[in-house]
CSV table of C-alpha atoms and ligand atoms in Angstrom, one decimal:
chain,number,residue,atom,x,y,z
B,30,MET,CA,-10.3,19.4,-25.6
B,31,LYS,CA,-7.4,17.9,-27.6
B,32,GLU,CA,-4.9,19.9,-25.5
B,33,TYR,CA,-6.4,18.4,-22.2
B,34,LEU,CA,-7.2,14.8,-23.0
B,35,GLU,CA,-4.6,12.1,-23.8
B,36,ILE,CA,-5.9,8.7,-24.9
B,37,SER,CA,-3.3,5.9,-24.9
B,38,PRO,CA,-2.5,4.3,-28.3
B,39,ALA,CA,-4.1,1.0,-27.3
B,40,VAL,CA,-7.3,2.6,-26.1
B,41,LYS,CA,-7.5,4.9,-29.1
B,42,ALA,CA,-7.1,1.9,-31.5
B,43,ALA,CA,-9.8,-0.1,-29.7
B,44,LEU,CA,-12.3,2.8,-29.7
B,45,LEU,CA,-11.7,3.5,-33.4
B,46,ALA,CA,-12.3,-0.2,-34.2
B,47,GLY,CA,-15.5,-0.3,-32.1
B,48,GLU,CA,-13.9,-2.8,-29.7
B,49,PRO,CA,-14.9,-3.0,-26.0
B,50,VAL,CA,-13.0,-0.8,-23.5
B,51,VAL,CA,-13.3,-0.7,-19.7
B,52,ALA,CA,-12.3,2.3,-17.7
B,53,LEU,CA,-10.7,1.9,-14.2
B,54,GLU,CA,-10.2,4.6,-11.5
B,55,SER,CA,-6.9,5.6,-9.8
B,56,THR,CA,-8.0,6.8,-6.3
B,57,ILE,CA,-8.3,3.1,-5.5
B,58,ILE,CA,-4.6,2.8,-6.4
B,59,SER,CA,-3.2,5.8,-4.5
B,60,HIS,CA,-5.6,6.2,-1.6
B,61,GLY,CA,-7.5,2.9,-1.4
B,62,MET,CA,-4.8,0.3,-1.0
B,63,PRO,CA,-1.2,0.2,0.4
B,64,TYR,CA,1.9,-0.1,-1.8
B,65,PRO,CA,2.8,-2.6,-3.4
B,66,GLN,CA,-0.6,-4.4,-3.3
B,67,ASN,CA,-2.2,-1.4,-5.0
B,68,VAL,CA,0.1,-1.6,-8.0
B,69,GLU,CA,-0.1,-5.4,-8.2
B,70,THR,CA,-3.9,-5.2,-8.0
B,71,ALA,CA,-4.2,-2.5,-10.7
B,72,LEU,CA,-2.0,-4.5,-13.1
B,73,GLN,CA,-3.9,-7.7,-12.3
B,74,VAL,CA,-7.2,-6.0,-12.9
B,75,GLU,CA,-6.0,-4.7,-16.3
B,76,ALA,CA,-4.8,-8.3,-17.2
B,77,ALA,CA,-8.2,-9.7,-16.2
B,78,ILE,CA,-9.9,-7.3,-18.6
B,79,ARG,CA,-7.6,-8.2,-21.4
B,80,ASP,CA,-8.1,-11.9,-20.8
B,81,ALA,CA,-11.8,-11.4,-20.9
B,82,GLY,CA,-11.6,-9.7,-24.2
B,83,ALA,CA,-11.6,-5.9,-23.7
B,84,VAL,CA,-9.0,-3.1,-23.5
B,85,PRO,CA,-8.4,-1.6,-20.0
B,86,ALA,CA,-8.2,2.2,-19.6
B,87,THR,CA,-6.9,3.2,-16.2
B,88,ILE,CA,-7.7,6.9,-15.8
B,89,ALA,CA,-5.7,9.6,-13.9
B,90,VAL,CA,-4.4,13.1,-14.2
B,91,ILE,CA,-0.7,13.2,-14.9
B,92,GLY,CA,1.3,16.3,-15.4
B,93,GLY,CA,-2.0,18.2,-16.0
B,94,LYS,CA,-3.2,15.8,-18.7
B,95,LEU,CA,-6.4,13.9,-18.5
B,96,LYS,CA,-5.2,10.4,-19.3
B,97,ALA,CA,-7.3,7.6,-20.5
B,98,GLY,CA,-5.0,4.5,-20.5
B,99,LEU,CA,-1.9,4.4,-18.4
B,100,THR,CA,1.4,2.6,-18.9
B,101,ALA,CA,2.6,0.1,-16.2
B,102,SER,CA,5.2,2.7,-15.1
B,103,GLU,CA,2.5,5.4,-14.7
B,104,ILE,CA,0.5,3.0,-12.5
B,105,GLU,CA,3.7,2.2,-10.5
B,106,TYR,CA,4.3,6.0,-10.1
B,107,LEU,CA,0.8,6.7,-8.8
B,108,GLY,CA,0.9,3.6,-6.5
B,109,LYS,CA,4.3,4.5,-5.0
B,110,LYS,CA,3.3,8.2,-4.4
B,111,GLY,CA,0.2,7.0,-2.7
B,112,PRO,CA,-1.8,9.6,-0.7
B,113,ALA,CA,0.8,12.2,-1.7
B,114,VAL,CA,-1.1,12.4,-5.1
B,115,THR,CA,-4.1,14.7,-4.9
B,116,LYS,CA,-7.4,12.9,-4.7
B,117,ALA,CA,-9.2,14.5,-7.6
B,118,SER,CA,-13.0,14.8,-7.8
B,119,ARG,CA,-14.9,17.0,-10.2
B,120,ARG,CA,-14.0,20.3,-8.4
B,121,ASP,CA,-10.3,19.5,-8.4
B,122,LEU,CA,-9.8,19.2,-12.2
B,123,PRO,CA,-9.5,22.9,-13.2
B,124,VAL,CA,-6.7,23.8,-10.8
B,125,LEU,CA,-4.8,20.5,-11.3
B,126,VAL,CA,-4.9,20.9,-15.0
B,127,ALA,CA,-3.9,24.5,-15.0
B,128,ARG,CA,-0.9,23.7,-12.7
B,129,GLY,CA,0.2,20.7,-14.7
B,130,ALA,CA,-0.2,18.6,-11.6
B,131,ASP,CA,-1.1,14.9,-10.9
B,132,GLY,CA,-4.5,13.7,-9.6
B,133,ALA,CA,-5.8,10.3,-8.6
B,134,CYS,CA,-9.3,10.1,-10.1
B,135,THR,CA,-12.4,9.2,-8.0
B,136,VAL,CA,-15.4,7.6,-9.5
B,137,ALA,CA,-16.8,11.0,-10.4
B,138,THR,CA,-13.6,12.2,-12.2
B,139,THR,CA,-13.1,8.8,-13.9
B,140,MET,CA,-16.7,9.0,-15.3
B,141,ILE,CA,-16.0,12.5,-16.6
B,142,ILE,CA,-12.7,11.5,-18.4
B,143,ALA,CA,-14.1,8.2,-19.6
B,144,HIS,CA,-17.0,10.1,-21.2
B,145,LEU,CA,-14.7,12.7,-22.8
B,146,ALA,CA,-12.7,9.8,-24.3
B,147,GLY,CA,-15.8,7.9,-25.5
B,148,ILE,CA,-15.7,5.1,-23.0
B,149,SER,CA,-19.0,4.0,-21.5
B,150,VAL,CA,-18.2,1.2,-19.1
B,151,PHE,CA,-16.2,1.5,-15.9
B,152,ALA,CA,-15.3,-1.0,-13.2
B,153,THR,CA,-14.4,-0.1,-9.6
B,154,GLY,CA,-14.7,-1.4,-6.1
B,155,GLY,CA,-17.1,0.8,-4.1
B,156,ILE,CA,-18.6,4.2,-4.9
B,157,GLY,CA,-18.8,7.2,-2.6
B,158,GLY,CA,-22.2,8.1,-1.2
B,159,VAL,CA,-24.1,9.8,1.5
B,160,HIS,CA,-22.1,9.6,4.7
B,161,ARG,CA,-23.6,8.6,8.0
B,162,GLY,CA,-24.6,11.9,9.8
B,163,ALA,CA,-24.9,13.7,6.5
B,164,GLU,CA,-28.1,15.4,7.9
B,165,THR,CA,-25.7,17.7,9.8
B,166,THR,CA,-22.4,17.4,7.9
B,167,MET,CA,-23.9,17.5,4.4
B,168,ASP,CA,-21.1,15.1,3.4
B,169,ILE,CA,-22.4,13.6,0.2
B,170,SER,CA,-19.9,12.3,-2.4
B,171,ALA,CA,-19.7,14.1,-5.7
B,172,ASP,CA,-19.9,10.5,-7.2
B,173,LEU,CA,-23.7,10.6,-6.8
B,174,GLU,CA,-24.1,13.9,-8.7
B,175,GLU,CA,-21.9,12.5,-11.4
B,176,LEU,CA,-24.0,9.4,-11.7
B,177,GLY,CA,-26.9,11.7,-12.2
B,178,ARG,CA,-25.4,13.6,-15.1
B,179,THR,CA,-22.7,11.7,-16.9
B,180,PRO,CA,-23.6,8.8,-19.2
B,181,VAL,CA,-21.3,6.0,-18.0
B,182,LEU,CA,-22.2,2.6,-16.6
B,183,VAL,CA,-20.4,1.9,-13.3
B,184,VAL,CA,-19.9,-1.6,-12.0
B,185,CYS,CA,-19.2,-1.8,-8.3
B,186,ALA,CA,-19.7,-4.1,-5.4
B,187,GLY,CA,-22.3,-1.8,-3.8
B,188,ALA,CA,-21.3,0.7,-1.2
B,189,LYS,CA,-19.5,0.2,2.1
B,190,ALA,CA,-21.5,0.5,5.2
B,191,ILE,CA,-19.2,3.4,6.2
B,192,LEU,CA,-22.0,5.2,4.3
B,193,ASP,CA,-25.7,5.5,5.1
B,194,LEU,CA,-26.9,3.0,2.4
B,195,GLY,CA,-30.5,4.0,2.7
B,196,LEU,CA,-29.8,7.7,2.2
B,197,THR,CA,-27.4,6.8,-0.7
B,198,LEU,CA,-30.2,4.9,-2.5
B,199,GLU,CA,-32.7,7.8,-1.9
B,200,TYR,CA,-30.2,10.3,-3.4
B,201,LEU,CA,-29.7,8.1,-6.4
B,202,GLU,CA,-33.4,7.8,-6.9
B,203,THR,CA,-33.8,11.6,-6.8
B,204,LYS,CA,-31.0,11.9,-9.4
B,205,GLY,CA,-32.8,9.3,-11.6
B,206,VAL,CA,-30.0,6.8,-11.5
B,207,PRO,CA,-31.1,3.2,-12.1
B,208,VAL,CA,-29.5,0.9,-9.5
B,209,ILE,CA,-29.2,-2.6,-10.9
B,210,GLY,CA,-28.4,-5.8,-8.9
B,211,TYR,CA,-26.5,-8.3,-11.0
B,212,GLY,CA,-28.3,-11.6,-10.1
B,213,THR,CA,-29.5,-10.1,-6.8
B,214,GLU,CA,-32.5,-8.1,-5.5
B,215,GLU,CA,-30.5,-6.8,-2.6
B,216,LEU,CA,-27.9,-4.0,-2.6
B,217,PRO,CA,-24.5,-5.6,-1.8
B,218,ALA,CA,-22.5,-3.9,0.9
B,219,PHE,CA,-19.0,-4.3,-0.6
B,220,TYR,CA,-17.5,-6.9,1.8
B,221,THR,CA,-20.8,-8.7,2.2
B,222,ARG,CA,-23.4,-9.8,-0.3
B,223,THR,CA,-26.4,-8.3,1.5
B,224,SER,CA,-27.3,-5.0,3.2
B,225,GLY,CA,-31.0,-5.3,3.9
B,226,PHE,CA,-31.7,-2.7,1.2
B,227,LYS,CA,-33.3,-3.5,-2.2
B,228,VAL,CA,-31.9,-2.5,-5.6
B,229,ASP,CA,-34.3,-1.0,-8.2
B,230,TYR,CA,-34.0,-4.0,-10.6
B,231,ARG,CA,-32.5,-7.4,-10.6
B,232,LEU,CA,-30.9,-8.3,-14.0
B,233,ASP,CA,-29.3,-11.7,-14.6
B,234,THR,CA,-27.2,-11.3,-17.7
B,235,PRO,CA,-24.6,-8.8,-19.1
B,236,GLU,CA,-26.8,-8.7,-22.3
B,237,GLU,CA,-29.9,-7.5,-20.3
B,238,ILE,CA,-27.8,-4.8,-18.6
B,239,ALA,CA,-26.3,-3.7,-21.9
B,240,SER,CA,-29.8,-3.3,-23.4
B,241,ALA,CA,-31.1,-1.3,-20.5
B,242,PHE,CA,-28.0,1.0,-20.7
B,243,ARG,CA,-28.4,1.3,-24.5
B,244,ALA,CA,-32.1,2.3,-24.0
B,245,GLN,CA,-31.2,4.9,-21.4
B,246,GLN,CA,-28.7,6.5,-23.8
B,247,GLU,CA,-30.8,6.3,-26.9
B,248,MET,CA,-33.7,8.0,-25.0
B,249,ARG,CA,-31.2,10.7,-23.9
B,250,LEU,CA,-32.2,10.4,-20.3
B,251,ASP,CA,-28.9,11.7,-19.2
B,252,GLY,CA,-26.8,10.3,-16.4
B,253,GLY,CA,-25.3,6.9,-15.7
B,254,MET,CA,-26.3,3.5,-14.5
B,255,LEU,CA,-25.1,1.8,-11.3
B,256,VAL,CA,-24.6,-2.0,-11.6
B,257,THR,CA,-24.0,-3.6,-8.2
B,258,ASN,CA,-22.2,-6.9,-8.3
B,259,PRO,CA,-22.0,-8.9,-5.0
B,260,ILE,CA,-18.6,-10.1,-3.8
B,261,PRO,CA,-18.2,-13.8,-4.6
B,262,GLU,CA,-19.4,-16.0,-1.7
B,263,GLU,CA,-16.0,-17.5,-1.0
B,264,TYR,CA,-14.4,-14.1,-0.4
B,265,SER,CA,-17.3,-12.4,1.5
B,266,MET,CA,-16.7,-11.4,5.1
B,267,ASP,CA,-18.5,-12.1,8.3
B,268,PRO,CA,-21.1,-9.2,8.6
B,269,ALA,CA,-20.9,-8.9,12.4
B,270,ARG,CA,-17.1,-8.6,12.3
B,271,ILE,CA,-16.9,-6.1,9.4
B,272,ASN,CA,-19.8,-4.0,10.7
B,273,ALA,CA,-18.2,-3.8,14.2
B,274,ALA,CA,-15.0,-2.5,12.5
B,275,ILE,CA,-16.9,0.0,10.5
B,276,ASP,CA,-18.8,1.3,13.5
B,277,GLU,CA,-15.5,1.8,15.3
B,278,ALA,CA,-13.9,3.5,12.4
B,279,VAL,CA,-16.9,6.0,12.0
B,280,ALA,CA,-16.7,6.7,15.8
B,281,ASP,CA,-12.9,7.3,15.5
B,282,ALA,CA,-13.4,9.7,12.6
B,283,ARG,CA,-16.0,11.7,14.5
B,284,ARG,CA,-13.8,11.9,17.6
B,285,LEU,CA,-10.8,13.1,15.5
B,286,GLY,CA,-12.8,15.6,13.6
B,287,ILE,CA,-11.9,14.1,10.2
B,288,HIS,CA,-14.0,15.8,7.5
B,289,GLY,CA,-14.1,16.7,3.8
B,290,LYS,CA,-12.2,14.7,1.3
B,291,GLU,CA,-10.2,13.0,4.1
B,292,THR,CA,-13.2,11.2,5.4
B,293,THR,CA,-13.4,8.4,2.9
B,294,PRO,CA,-9.7,7.6,2.8
B,295,TYR,CA,-9.5,7.7,6.6
B,296,LEU,CA,-12.5,5.3,7.0
B,297,LEU,CA,-11.1,2.9,4.4
B,298,ALA,CA,-7.6,2.8,6.1
B,299,ARG,CA,-9.1,2.5,9.6
B,300,VAL,CA,-11.4,-0.4,8.6
B,301,LYS,CA,-8.4,-2.1,7.0
B,302,GLU,CA,-6.4,-1.7,10.2
B,303,LEU,CA,-9.2,-3.0,12.4
B,304,THR,CA,-9.7,-6.1,10.2
B,305,GLY,CA,-6.1,-7.0,9.5
B,306,GLY,CA,-5.3,-8.3,6.0
B,307,ASP,CA,-8.7,-9.9,5.5
B,308,SER,CA,-10.5,-6.8,4.2
B,309,LEU,CA,-7.7,-6.1,1.7
B,310,SER,CA,-7.9,-9.6,0.1
B,311,ALA,CA,-11.7,-9.3,-0.1
B,312,ASN,CA,-11.2,-5.9,-1.7
B,313,ILE,CA,-8.9,-7.2,-4.4
B,314,GLN,CA,-11.2,-10.1,-5.2
B,315,LEU,CA,-14.3,-8.0,-5.6
B,316,VAL,CA,-12.5,-5.5,-7.9
B,317,LEU,CA,-11.4,-8.4,-10.1
B,318,ASN,CA,-14.9,-9.8,-10.1
B,319,ASN,CA,-16.3,-6.4,-11.1
B,320,ALA,CA,-13.7,-6.0,-13.9
B,321,ARG,CA,-14.8,-9.3,-15.4
B,322,LEU,CA,-18.5,-8.4,-15.3
B,323,ALA,CA,-17.8,-4.9,-16.8
B,324,THR,CA,-15.9,-6.6,-19.6
B,325,ARG,CA,-18.9,-8.8,-20.4
B,326,ILE,CA,-21.2,-5.8,-20.4
B,327,ALA,CA,-18.8,-3.8,-22.6
B,328,ARG,CA,-18.6,-6.7,-25.1
B,329,ALA,CA,-22.4,-6.9,-25.2
B,330,LEU,CA,-22.7,-3.2,-25.8
B,331,VAL,CA,-20.5,-3.3,-28.9
B,332,SER,CA,-22.0,-6.4,-30.4
T,29,PSU,N1,-15.3,3.6,-1.5
T,29,PSU,C1,-14.6,2.5,-1.4
T,29,PSU,N2,-13.3,2.5,-2.0
T,29,PSU,C2,-12.7,3.5,-2.6
T,29,PSU,C3,-13.5,4.8,-2.6
T,29,PSU,C4,-14.7,4.7,-2.1
T,29,PSU,O1,-15.1,1.5,-0.9
T,29,PSU,O2,-11.6,3.5,-3.0
T,29,PSU,C5,-12.9,6.0,-3.3
T,29,PSU,C6,-13.4,6.0,-4.7
T,29,PSU,O3,-12.4,6.6,-5.6
T,29,PSU,C7,-14.6,7.0,-4.6
T,29,PSU,C8,-14.1,8.0,-3.6
T,29,PSU,O4,-14.9,7.7,-5.8
T,29,PSU,O5,-13.4,7.2,-2.7
T,29,PSU,C9,-15.2,8.8,-2.9
T,29,PSU,O6,-14.6,9.8,-2.1
T,29,PSU,P1,-15.5,10.9,-1.5
T,29,PSU,O7,-16.5,10.2,-0.6
T,29,PSU,O8,-14.6,11.9,-0.9
T,29,PSU,O9,-16.3,11.5,-2.7
T,30,MN,MN1,-17.2,13.9,1.0
């Protein structure tokens, strides 16, 4: 494993000292936001984690190495290259590593590398899930399988309504993944605080979430935990407006025959186009909010 994994000095020191570490993904940098906002946001999220008392570990594949903890110039490199970097899910790791190539890590791959490095808390924006129309396309994100097998706690703002949220929850239930609402009984839908679907459990403090995760791991139940954290009220978007944009984006993707790993990046970019800058600033704010909650959970876990 040593030859594949590279943990940055700051992350290694924190892990050795039993200090809290929060993992961050890199697909959100290269495929989720435009340059230069992607790089600015990634650095701002790292700073928010440091300010709240943990060490950030942004995760990516660079030159065939599984990296836990990037330098600012590595973040800049991934952000500038953007979609030219391979979007790397579980199935992409073998060939990227063998070729010595770069990869931007999805939620699934970030969980894998975080776990290899010994990091158990990870903050992101939204997870992949069961796509609308999956009953015929079978387009179900590998993120869900990973949540079912890899012991990492993922903090997100729920899932975007580009997905079928009901089927996504059913899939997580089948895989035995606890879906926690932080201070809410309803699954948040990324840009909005509500979705009409219920989470499994509402927990109101980082300490309660940390105890549930600790119990899951000590019982060796396998798999991760999904903590859904609603976007702060002041940044949430008008549901009618965002849902109209999402419906239009899904229809465009169908018409253009977009499929496979292109689907999620296409839908994210199209929704952004259709809503102007508003969806981007909401996106940045919810990631910061998730990073702060993940830091509080990571601190509770090591105390
Ligand atoms: N959903 C979002 N923003 C994102 C993604 C999903 O709202 O940036 C990214 C994440 O990296 C996630 C990936 O892991 O897309 C899922 O892609 P796919 O559906 O191809 O598995
Ligand atoms: Mn897919």
